[in-house]
Amino acid sequence: MGSDPLATFHPATRAWFEATFAAPTRAQELAWPAIVAGESALVLAPTGSGKTLAAFLAAIDRLMFSPAPPKPATRIVYVSPLKALAVDIERNLRAPLVGITRQAQRLGVPYREPTVAIRTGDTPSRERARFQREPADIFITTPESLYLVLTSLAREALRRVETVIVDEIHAVVPTKRGSHLQRVGLSATQRPLDEIARFLGGLDDTGTPRPVRVLDAGRRKALELRVEVPVEDMARLGEPAEIPSGPVTAVQRSSIWPAIHPRLLELIRAHRSTLIFVNSRRLAERLAAALNELAGEELVHAHHGSIAREQRLRIEDDLKSGRLP
C-alpha cells in the first residue's frame, strides 16, 4: 500500500480529491488504509479535521466503482445523534458525489452514482415509504429513526449494509446500540478511547470483543478563555432592589441579567457569529427577546427543540450563511 493514503482509490476519486484539497489531513491518512482494508475503526480527531470525509470517501469510492448488487440495497448507514448534523451530511455529500462523477466522465471510465436518502423525525411519510420501495445506497439517519426502520418492513433494505458510520459517537455510547458490520466511529471528544472502541465493536457470536483499530489524530486546541463579571459585587444580587415610592405588594430582587445584556450585545456585534448557551428553552426565548429589544433590531434568534421545523431550518441556514450575527 505504501505511504500514499490515496493509493488505493480509483483514479477518478483521487483526481477529485487532489483538485479539491491541498493534502489529506492526519485523520484521513490514518483512517483510509484501515477502512479500505475492511477494519472497524475509531477515529479521534479535532473538529474541522476532515473526519467525515475520512469515513465516507473509501465507501463512496467502493460504491461508485465496484459492481452493483443484484437488487437495490443500502450499503452505507450514517448515524448521527444530532438531527441537524444528519441534514448537513446529506448536503455535504453532494460535493464529492458530483465531483467524482465529473472526474469519471472526464476520464471516460464506467461508474455508478450512488443514491442518498435521509430519515429523521422531520422526514415526510412519502419519503419514508419511498425508501422502503427503493432503498438508497447511502442511508443517513439518527439512532431513534434507525430503530424505527429496524422494527419495520423497511429493515429489509438494510440486510446488505457493509459499513456503519457513527458520528459524534461519544453522544450515543450510553444507548448501547450496534450491529454486526464494519464500523467507523467518529468524534472529537471521545474518551476513554479503549472503552469507546469496545462499544463500537461489540461482541461476536462467541462473546469475544470484535477488533477495532483506534486511530488517534487528536491534538490539544489552544483555548481563549475569559471570565467576565458585569457587576461590582455579586454578593449584593440577593438584596432587595430599590423600588418607586408607593404601596409595596411584593419584594423585588435585583437580577444580574440586565447587567449581562449590554455586554452580550457588544460581543454579538463584534463577531460574525455568536452562540449563547442557556439551560432552558424559556430562558433562550427571554434572552433573545431582551437582546433584540436592547439592540432595536432583530439580531438574535432562539433555537431549541420546540420551535417549528421550518423556523429551525431557516435559523440554521441563516447562521451558516452569515445572515445572522
Coordinates of C-alpha atoms in Angstrom, one line a residue:
M1 CA 0.0 0.0 0.0
G2 CA 3.0 2.3 0.6
S3 CA 2.9 5.7 2.3
D4 CA 0.4 7.3 -0.1
P5 CA -3.1 7.3 1.6
L6 CA -4.7 7.9 -1.8
A7 CA -3.0 5.0 -3.4
T8 CA -6.0 2.6 -3.0
F9 CA -8.6 4.9 -4.5
H10 CA -9.9 4.8 -8.1
P11 CA -8.1 7.4 -10.3
A12 CA -11.4 9.5 -10.6
T13 CA -11.7 9.7 -6.8
R14 CA -8.1 10.6 -6.4
A15 CA -8.3 13.3 -9.1
W16 CA -11.3 14.9 -7.4
F17 CA -9.6 14.9 -4.0
E18 CA -6.4 16.4 -5.4
A19 CA -8.3 19.0 -7.3
T20 CA -10.2 20.0 -4.2
F21 CA -7.8 19.7 -1.2
A22 CA -4.1 20.5 -0.8
A23 CA -3.4 17.2 1.0
P24 CA -5.1 14.7 3.2
T25 CA -5.4 15.5 6.9
R26 CA -3.8 13.4 9.6
A27 CA -7.2 11.8 10.4
Q28 CA -7.6 10.8 6.7
E29 CA -4.0 9.5 6.5
L30 CA -4.7 7.2 9.4
A31 CA -8.2 6.2 8.5
W32 CA -8.2 5.3 4.8
P33 CA -5.8 2.4 4.9
A34 CA -7.7 0.8 7.8
I35 CA -11.1 1.4 6.3
V36 CA -10.1 0.2 2.8
A37 CA -8.7 -3.0 4.5
G38 CA -12.2 -3.6 6.0
E39 CA -11.2 -3.0 9.6
S40 CA -13.6 -1.4 12.1
A41 CA -12.1 1.9 13.1
L42 CA -12.4 4.5 15.8
V43 CA -11.2 7.9 14.6
L44 CA -10.3 10.6 17.1
A45 CA -9.6 14.0 15.5
P46 CA -10.5 17.7 16.2
T47 CA -13.5 19.4 14.7
G48 CA -12.8 20.5 11.2
S49 CA -10.1 17.9 10.5
G50 CA -12.0 16.0 7.8
K51 CA -13.2 13.1 9.9
T52 CA -16.5 12.7 8.0
L53 CA -14.7 12.6 4.6
A54 CA -12.2 10.2 6.1
A55 CA -15.1 7.8 6.9
F56 CA -17.1 8.4 3.7
L57 CA -14.6 8.6 0.8
A58 CA -13.5 5.0 0.9
A59 CA -17.1 3.8 1.0
I60 CA -18.1 6.2 -1.8
D61 CA -15.2 5.0 -3.9
R62 CA -16.3 1.4 -3.4
L63 CA -19.9 2.2 -4.3
M64 CA -19.1 4.1 -7.5
F65 CA -16.5 1.7 -9.0
S66 CA -17.5 -1.8 -7.8
P67 CA -20.2 -4.0 -9.3
A68 CA -23.7 -3.1 -8.1
P69 CA -25.7 -5.6 -6.0
P70 CA -28.2 -7.7 -7.9
K71 CA -31.1 -5.7 -6.4
P72 CA -31.2 -2.2 -4.8
A73 CA -30.0 -2.2 -1.3
T74 CA -28.4 0.1 1.2
R75 CA -24.7 -0.4 1.7
I76 CA -23.7 2.6 3.9
V77 CA -25.5 3.7 7.0
Y78 CA -24.5 7.0 8.6
V79 CA -25.9 7.6 12.1
S80 CA -25.8 10.9 13.9
P81 CA -27.3 11.7 17.3
L82 CA -27.9 15.2 16.0
K83 CA -30.8 15.8 13.5
A84 CA -29.2 19.0 12.2
L85 CA -25.9 17.2 11.6
A86 CA -27.6 14.5 9.6
V87 CA -29.2 17.1 7.4
D88 CA -25.8 18.8 6.9
I89 CA -24.1 15.5 5.9
E90 CA -26.8 14.9 3.3
R91 CA -26.0 18.3 1.8
N92 CA -22.2 17.9 2.1
L93 CA -22.2 14.6 0.3
R94 CA -23.3 16.3 -2.9
A95 CA -19.8 17.8 -3.5
P96 CA -17.8 14.6 -3.6
L97 CA -20.5 12.6 -5.4
V98 CA -20.8 15.3 -8.1
G99 CA -17.1 15.9 -8.3
I100 CA -16.1 12.3 -8.6
T101 CA -18.8 11.7 -11.2
R102 CA -17.4 14.6 -13.3
Q103 CA -13.8 13.2 -13.0
A104 CA -15.1 9.7 -14.1
Q105 CA -16.8 11.3 -17.1
R106 CA -13.6 13.2 -17.9
L107 CA -11.5 10.0 -17.7
G108 CA -14.1 8.0 -19.7
V109 CA -14.4 5.3 -17.1
P110 CA -17.6 3.5 -16.1
Y111 CA -19.1 4.5 -12.8
R112 CA -22.4 4.4 -10.8
E113 CA -23.6 7.5 -9.0
P114 CA -24.8 6.4 -5.5
T115 CA -28.3 7.4 -4.3
V116 CA -28.7 9.1 -0.9
A117 CA -31.7 9.0 1.5
I118 CA -32.2 10.7 4.8
R119 CA -34.5 9.6 7.7
T120 CA -35.2 11.8 10.7
G121 CA -38.2 12.8 12.7
D122 CA -38.8 15.5 10.1
T123 CA -38.8 13.2 7.1
P124 CA -42.2 13.2 5.3
S125 CA -44.1 9.9 5.2
R126 CA -43.9 9.7 1.4
E127 CA -40.1 9.8 1.6
R128 CA -40.1 7.0 4.2
A129 CA -42.4 4.9 2.0
R130 CA -40.1 5.5 -1.0
F131 CA -37.1 4.3 0.9
Q132 CA -38.9 1.0 1.6
R133 CA -39.7 0.6 -2.1
E134 CA -36.4 2.0 -3.5
P135 CA -33.5 1.6 -0.9
A136 CA -30.8 4.2 -1.3
D137 CA -27.1 3.3 -1.4
I138 CA -26.3 5.7 1.4
F139 CA -28.8 6.0 4.3
I140 CA -28.4 8.9 6.7
T141 CA -30.4 8.8 9.9
T142 CA -30.5 9.2 13.7
P143 CA -30.4 6.5 16.3
E144 CA -34.1 6.8 17.0
S145 CA -35.1 6.7 13.3
L146 CA -32.8 3.8 12.7
Y147 CA -34.5 1.9 15.5
L148 CA -37.9 2.6 13.8
V149 CA -36.5 1.3 10.4
L150 CA -35.1 -1.8 12.0
T151 CA -38.5 -2.6 13.6
S152 CA -40.5 -2.1 10.3
L153 CA -40.7 -3.7 6.9
A154 CA -38.1 -1.2 5.7
R155 CA -35.4 -3.2 7.6
E156 CA -35.2 -5.5 4.5
A157 CA -33.3 -2.6 2.8
L158 CA -30.6 -2.9 5.4
R159 CA -29.7 -6.5 5.0
R160 CA -26.7 -5.9 2.7
V161 CA -25.2 -3.0 4.6
E162 CA -21.4 -3.1 4.5
T163 CA -20.4 0.0 6.6
V164 CA -21.9 1.8 9.5
I165 CA -20.5 5.3 10.3
V166 CA -21.4 6.5 13.8
D167 CA -20.7 10.2 14.1
E168 CA -20.4 12.0 17.5
I169 CA -20.0 8.6 19.0
H170 CA -19.5 9.9 22.5
A171 CA -23.1 11.0 22.5
V172 CA -24.5 7.6 21.6
V173 CA -22.4 5.3 23.8
P174 CA -25.0 5.3 26.6
T175 CA -27.6 3.9 24.2
K176 CA -25.7 0.6 23.7
R177 CA -26.8 0.4 20.1
G178 CA -24.7 -1.5 17.5
S179 CA -24.8 -4.0 14.6
H180 CA -22.6 -6.8 13.1
L181 CA -20.9 -4.8 10.4
Q182 CA -17.7 -2.9 9.7
R183 CA -18.0 0.2 11.8
V184 CA -16.3 3.6 11.7
G185 CA -16.8 5.8 14.8
L186 CA -16.0 9.5 14.7
S187 CA -15.6 12.1 17.5
A188 CA -13.5 15.0 18.6
T189 CA -14.2 14.4 22.3
Q190 CA -14.4 10.6 22.9
R191 CA -12.7 9.4 26.0
P192 CA -11.5 6.8 27.1
L193 CA -10.6 5.5 23.7
D194 CA -10.4 1.8 24.6
E195 CA -13.8 1.8 26.2
I196 CA -15.4 3.6 23.2
A197 CA -13.7 1.1 20.9
R198 CA -15.2 -1.8 22.8
F199 CA -18.6 -0.3 22.5
L200 CA -18.2 0.4 18.8
G201 CA -17.0 -3.2 18.0
G202 CA -19.4 -5.0 20.3
L203 CA -19.2 -8.8 20.8
D204 CA -19.2 -11.6 18.2
D205 CA -21.3 -14.7 18.5
T206 CA -18.8 -16.3 21.0
G207 CA -18.9 -13.2 23.3
T208 CA -15.4 -12.1 22.2
P209 CA -14.9 -8.3 21.6
R210 CA -14.5 -7.6 17.9
P211 CA -11.2 -5.9 16.9
V212 CA -11.4 -2.1 16.4
R213 CA -8.4 -0.1 15.1
V214 CA -8.1 3.1 17.2
L215 CA -6.8 6.0 15.1
D216 CA -5.9 8.9 17.3
A217 CA -5.3 12.1 15.2
G218 CA -6.3 14.3 18.1
R219 CA -4.5 17.4 19.2
R220 CA -5.0 19.8 22.1
K221 CA -6.5 23.1 20.9
A222 CA -5.5 26.4 22.3
L223 CA -8.5 28.0 24.0
E224 CA -9.0 31.6 24.7
L225 CA -11.0 31.7 28.0
R226 CA -12.1 34.8 29.8
V227 CA -14.4 35.1 32.9
E228 CA -16.3 38.3 33.0
V229 CA -18.4 39.6 35.9
P230 CA -20.5 42.6 34.8
V231 CA -21.4 43.8 38.3
E232 CA -19.1 45.1 41.0
D233 CA -20.4 42.9 43.8
M234 CA -22.1 39.6 43.2
A235 CA -23.0 39.3 46.9
R236 CA -25.5 42.2 46.5
L237 CA -27.6 40.5 43.9
G238 CA -29.8 38.9 46.6
E239 CA -30.7 42.2 48.3
P240 CA -34.0 43.9 47.6
A241 CA -33.8 46.3 44.7
E242 CA -34.8 50.0 45.0
I243 CA -38.4 50.5 44.0
P244 CA -40.5 53.6 43.5
S245 CA -42.4 55.0 46.5
G246 CA -46.0 53.8 46.9
P247 CA -47.7 50.7 48.1
V248 CA -45.5 47.6 48.1
T249 CA -47.2 44.3 47.1
A250 CA -44.1 42.2 46.7
V251 CA -40.4 42.3 47.5
Q252 CA -38.4 42.9 44.3
R253 CA -35.0 41.3 44.0
S254 CA -32.2 42.6 41.8
S255 CA -31.1 40.4 38.8
I256 CA -27.7 40.1 37.1
W257 CA -29.3 39.8 33.6
P258 CA -29.8 43.5 33.0
A259 CA -26.1 43.9 33.6
I260 CA -25.2 41.0 31.3
H261 CA -27.4 42.1 28.3
P262 CA -25.2 45.1 27.2
R263 CA -22.0 43.0 27.3
L264 CA -23.6 40.2 25.3
L265 CA -24.9 42.7 22.7
E266 CA -21.4 44.2 22.5
L267 CA -19.8 40.7 21.8
I268 CA -22.5 39.9 19.3
R269 CA -21.8 43.0 17.3
A270 CA -18.0 42.4 17.5
H271 CA -18.2 39.0 15.9
R272 CA -19.5 37.3 12.8
S273 CA -21.3 34.6 14.6
T274 CA -22.1 34.2 18.3
L275 CA -23.6 31.2 20.1
I276 CA -25.1 31.7 23.6
F277 CA -25.9 28.6 25.6
V278 CA -28.5 28.7 28.3
N279 CA -30.0 26.0 30.4
S280 CA -33.7 26.1 29.4
R281 CA -35.9 26.9 26.4
R282 CA -37.8 29.6 28.3
L283 CA -34.5 31.4 29.1
A284 CA -33.5 31.1 25.5
E285 CA -36.7 32.8 24.4
R286 CA -36.5 35.5 27.1
L287 CA -32.8 36.3 26.4
A288 CA -33.4 36.6 22.6
A289 CA -36.3 39.0 23.2
A290 CA -34.3 41.1 25.6
L291 CA -31.3 41.4 23.4
N292 CA -33.4 42.3 20.3
E293 CA -35.2 44.9 22.4
L294 CA -31.9 46.4 23.6
A295 CA -30.5 46.3 20.0
G296 CA -33.5 47.9 18.5
E297 CA -33.5 45.3 15.7
E298 CA -33.7 41.5 15.3
L299 CA -30.2 40.3 15.8
V300 CA -30.8 37.1 17.9
H301 CA -32.9 34.0 17.4
A302 CA -33.8 31.4 20.0
H303 CA -33.0 27.9 18.8
H304 CA -34.3 24.8 20.6
G305 CA -36.2 21.6 20.0
S306 CA -39.7 23.0 20.4
I307 CA -39.6 25.5 17.5
A308 CA -41.2 24.6 14.2
R309 CA -39.1 22.6 11.8
E310 CA -39.3 25.3 9.1
Q311 CA -38.2 28.0 11.5
R312 CA -35.4 25.9 12.9
L313 CA -34.0 25.1 9.4
R314 CA -34.2 28.8 8.4
I315 CA -32.3 29.8 11.5
E316 CA -29.6 27.2 10.9
D317 CA -29.3 28.2 7.2
D318 CA -29.0 31.9 8.1
L319 CA -26.4 31.2 10.7
K320 CA -24.2 29.2 8.3
S321 CA -24.5 31.7 5.5
G322 CA -23.7 34.7 7.8
R323 CA -27.1 36.3 7.5
L324 CA -27.4 36.1 11.3
P325 CA -24.7 37.6 13.7

